Amino acid sequence: VALKAPIAAPVFTGDITVAGGVYLGGTGAANKLDYYEVGTITLTTSDAITGGTTGVTTTGYYTKIGSQVTLHGSFVNITTTGMTSTAPLRIQGLPFASDGTMNQYLGSAQVDNINLQGGRTYAYFRIARGVNYGTFRQSGSAVVDTAIDCGDITSGVSEMDFSITYT
């Protein structure tokens, strides 16, 4: 039996533009990729009680594929002047509000010069349902998690980096 040589896959050398979306792995609605966006956004710190911003801003970077958003941001030398010390520190200006179906989305965080309280040993970033802001939280073994409040920040020194994927 003579074997046939495999057929080479076509090679595209330019851009491909598709109107309406592409189905990946099937023809069901869940397989349709119909939206892709990459961009930057200005993120601002504020306290959750007054909503007042501190003027501390950073550029956040996001990718949106369909309804899923991945966001990265970094704040350096956060100042808390004029903020309520007992108010949770908020990051405002997310590129899209979270959907209303999940209670919360959890992401990773790296913090420096933050005063973690009462046996709490790590921090994470959280977005509640239906909002366009997030908060940093602190937790540990056998303790209830709580917000990182403005009073936990070493004003002018603290740093916070985060990454989160949400719908």
Short mmCIF file of C-alpha atoms in Angstrom, two decimals:
data_model
loop_
_atom_site.label_atom_id
_atom_site.label_comp_id
_atom_site.label_asym_id
_atom_site.label_seq_id
_atom_site.Cartn_x
_atom_site.Cartn_y
_atom_site.Cartn_z
CA VAL A 1 0.00 0.00 0.00
CA ALA A 2 1.44 3.32 -1.01
CA LEU A 3 1.29 6.06 1.61
CA LYS A 4 0.26 9.54 0.62
CA ALA A 5 2.23 12.54 1.79
CA PRO A 6 0.39 14.62 4.39
CA ILE A 7 -1.30 17.76 3.15
CA ALA A 8 0.40 20.87 4.45
CA ALA A 9 -1.75 23.26 6.46
CA PRO A 10 -2.34 26.62 4.79
CA VAL A 11 -0.02 29.40 5.89
CA PHE A 12 -1.44 32.89 6.32
CA THR A 13 0.97 35.78 6.10
CA GLY A 14 -1.36 38.74 6.69
CA ASP A 15 -4.11 39.83 9.04
CA ILE A 16 -7.38 37.94 9.22
CA THR A 17 -10.54 39.94 9.82
CA VAL A 18 -13.69 38.14 10.88
CA ALA A 19 -17.06 39.80 11.16
CA GLY A 20 -19.40 38.31 13.75
CA GLY A 21 -17.05 36.01 15.70
CA VAL A 22 -15.23 32.70 15.50
CA TYR A 23 -16.39 29.36 16.88
CA LEU A 24 -13.66 27.44 18.71
CA GLY A 25 -14.13 23.73 19.43
CA GLY A 26 -17.79 23.60 18.47
CA THR A 27 -20.71 25.58 17.12
CA GLY A 28 -22.58 26.25 20.37
CA ALA A 29 -23.01 29.75 21.75
CA ALA A 30 -20.44 29.02 24.49
CA ASN A 31 -17.81 28.32 21.79
CA LYS A 32 -18.21 31.67 20.05
CA LEU A 33 -15.39 34.17 20.50
CA ASP A 34 -17.02 37.45 19.56
CA TYR A 35 -15.07 40.06 21.49
CA TYR A 36 -11.40 40.78 22.21
CA GLU A 37 -9.91 43.97 23.64
CA VAL A 38 -6.59 44.98 25.17
CA GLY A 39 -6.12 48.33 26.85
CA THR A 40 -5.01 50.54 29.68
CA ILE A 41 -7.09 52.24 32.34
CA THR A 42 -6.39 54.82 35.04
CA LEU A 43 -6.93 53.30 38.50
CA THR A 44 -7.32 55.49 41.60
CA THR A 45 -7.20 54.80 45.34
CA SER A 46 -10.04 55.98 47.58
CA ASP A 47 -11.57 55.18 50.93
CA ALA A 48 -14.77 53.17 50.95
CA ILE A 49 -16.60 55.48 53.37
CA THR A 50 -16.31 58.89 51.72
CA GLY A 51 -15.35 57.65 48.25
CA GLY A 52 -12.86 60.50 48.11
CA THR A 53 -9.78 59.82 46.04
CA THR A 54 -6.26 60.59 47.18
CA GLY A 55 -4.92 61.55 43.81
CA VAL A 56 -2.81 58.36 43.81
CA THR A 57 -3.29 56.89 40.37
CA THR A 58 -1.64 54.20 38.31
CA THR A 59 -2.09 52.69 34.90
CA GLY A 60 -3.85 49.34 34.91
CA TYR A 61 -3.53 46.89 32.04
CA TYR A 62 -6.42 44.69 30.96
CA THR A 63 -7.39 42.08 28.41
CA LYS A 64 -11.04 41.29 27.72
CA ILE A 65 -11.94 38.12 25.85
CA GLY A 66 -15.67 37.65 25.50
CA SER A 67 -17.01 38.51 28.97
CA GLN A 68 -13.82 37.59 30.86
CA VAL A 69 -11.52 40.44 31.99
CA THR A 70 -7.98 40.05 33.32
CA LEU A 71 -6.62 43.16 35.05
CA HIS A 72 -3.16 43.99 36.46
CA GLY A 73 -2.20 47.07 38.47
CA SER A 74 0.49 48.39 40.77
CA PHE A 75 0.43 51.26 43.28
CA VAL A 76 3.67 52.68 44.67
CA ASN A 77 4.03 55.04 47.65
CA ILE A 78 0.32 55.15 48.43
CA THR A 79 -0.72 58.23 50.40
CA THR A 80 -3.75 58.22 52.67
CA THR A 81 -3.93 61.93 53.50
CA GLY A 82 -7.57 62.93 53.96
CA MET A 83 -8.80 59.33 54.04
CA THR A 84 -10.80 57.80 56.90
CA SER A 85 -8.38 55.43 58.69
CA THR A 86 -11.10 52.84 59.42
CA ALA A 87 -12.34 52.78 55.82
CA PRO A 88 -11.31 49.96 53.49
CA LEU A 89 -8.88 51.06 50.79
CA ARG A 90 -10.67 50.92 47.43
CA ILE A 91 -9.25 50.73 43.91
CA GLN A 92 -11.64 52.58 41.61
CA GLY A 93 -11.89 52.79 37.84
CA LEU A 94 -11.95 49.15 36.79
CA PRO A 95 -12.49 48.97 33.02
CA PHE A 96 -15.76 47.03 33.35
CA ALA A 97 -18.16 46.40 36.22
CA SER A 98 -18.27 42.82 37.43
CA ASP A 99 -21.35 40.80 36.58
CA GLY A 100 -24.07 40.31 39.16
CA THR A 101 -24.11 36.51 39.26
CA MET A 102 -21.05 35.69 41.37
CA ASN A 103 -20.74 36.97 44.93
CA GLN A 104 -17.08 37.89 44.53
CA TYR A 105 -13.96 37.43 42.42
CA LEU A 106 -10.63 36.76 44.09
CA GLY A 107 -7.24 37.69 42.68
CA SER A 108 -3.64 37.72 43.81
CA ALA A 109 -1.83 40.57 45.54
CA GLN A 110 1.64 41.47 46.68
CA VAL A 111 1.84 44.09 49.40
CA ASP A 112 4.77 45.89 51.00
CA ASN A 113 4.75 48.06 54.16
CA ILE A 114 1.16 47.13 55.02
CA ASN A 115 0.27 46.49 58.67
CA LEU A 116 -1.58 43.16 58.56
CA GLN A 117 -3.73 42.72 61.66
CA GLY A 118 -4.35 40.00 64.26
CA GLY A 119 -2.71 36.83 62.86
CA ARG A 120 -3.38 37.74 59.24
CA THR A 121 -0.44 36.74 57.07
CA TYR A 122 -1.43 37.33 53.46
CA ALA A 123 -3.37 39.69 51.23
CA TYR A 124 -5.53 39.28 48.13
CA PHE A 125 -7.56 41.51 45.81
CA ARG A 126 -11.36 41.16 45.65
CA ILE A 127 -14.14 42.49 43.44
CA ALA A 128 -17.72 42.09 44.70
CA ARG A 129 -20.61 41.46 42.33
CA GLY A 130 -21.97 44.24 40.12
CA VAL A 131 -19.33 46.91 40.92
CA ASN A 132 -16.45 48.66 39.12
CA TYR A 133 -14.05 48.83 42.07
CA GLY A 134 -12.05 46.37 44.16
CA THR A 135 -10.61 46.12 47.66
CA PHE A 136 -7.54 44.55 49.16
CA ARG A 137 -8.30 41.97 51.85
CA GLN A 138 -6.15 40.34 54.52
CA SER A 139 -6.46 36.85 55.95
CA GLY A 140 -4.58 34.01 57.59
CA SER A 141 -4.99 30.61 59.20
CA ALA A 142 -7.97 30.35 61.58
CA VAL A 143 -8.90 34.05 61.32
CA VAL A 144 -11.73 35.76 59.48
CA ASP A 145 -10.63 37.85 56.52
CA THR A 146 -11.11 41.60 56.65
CA ALA A 147 -10.42 44.62 54.50
CA ILE A 148 -7.07 46.35 54.42
CA ASP A 149 -8.11 49.71 55.82
CA CYS A 150 -6.53 53.06 55.03
CA GLY A 151 -5.07 53.00 58.56
CA ASP A 152 -3.17 49.78 57.70
CA ILE A 153 -1.26 51.69 55.01
CA THR A 154 2.09 53.30 55.80
CA SER A 155 1.27 56.55 54.01
CA GLY A 156 3.78 57.54 51.35
CA VAL A 157 5.61 54.20 51.62
CA SER A 158 3.20 51.28 51.08
CA GLU A 159 3.04 49.42 47.77
CA MET A 160 0.38 47.09 46.38
CA ASP A 161 0.39 45.02 43.19
CA PHE A 162 -2.53 42.90 42.03
CA SER A 163 -3.87 40.70 39.30
CA ILE A 164 -7.44 39.46 38.94
CA THR A 165 -9.66 37.76 36.39
CA TYR A 166 -13.38 38.45 36.58
CA THR A 167 -16.53 38.28 34.48
#
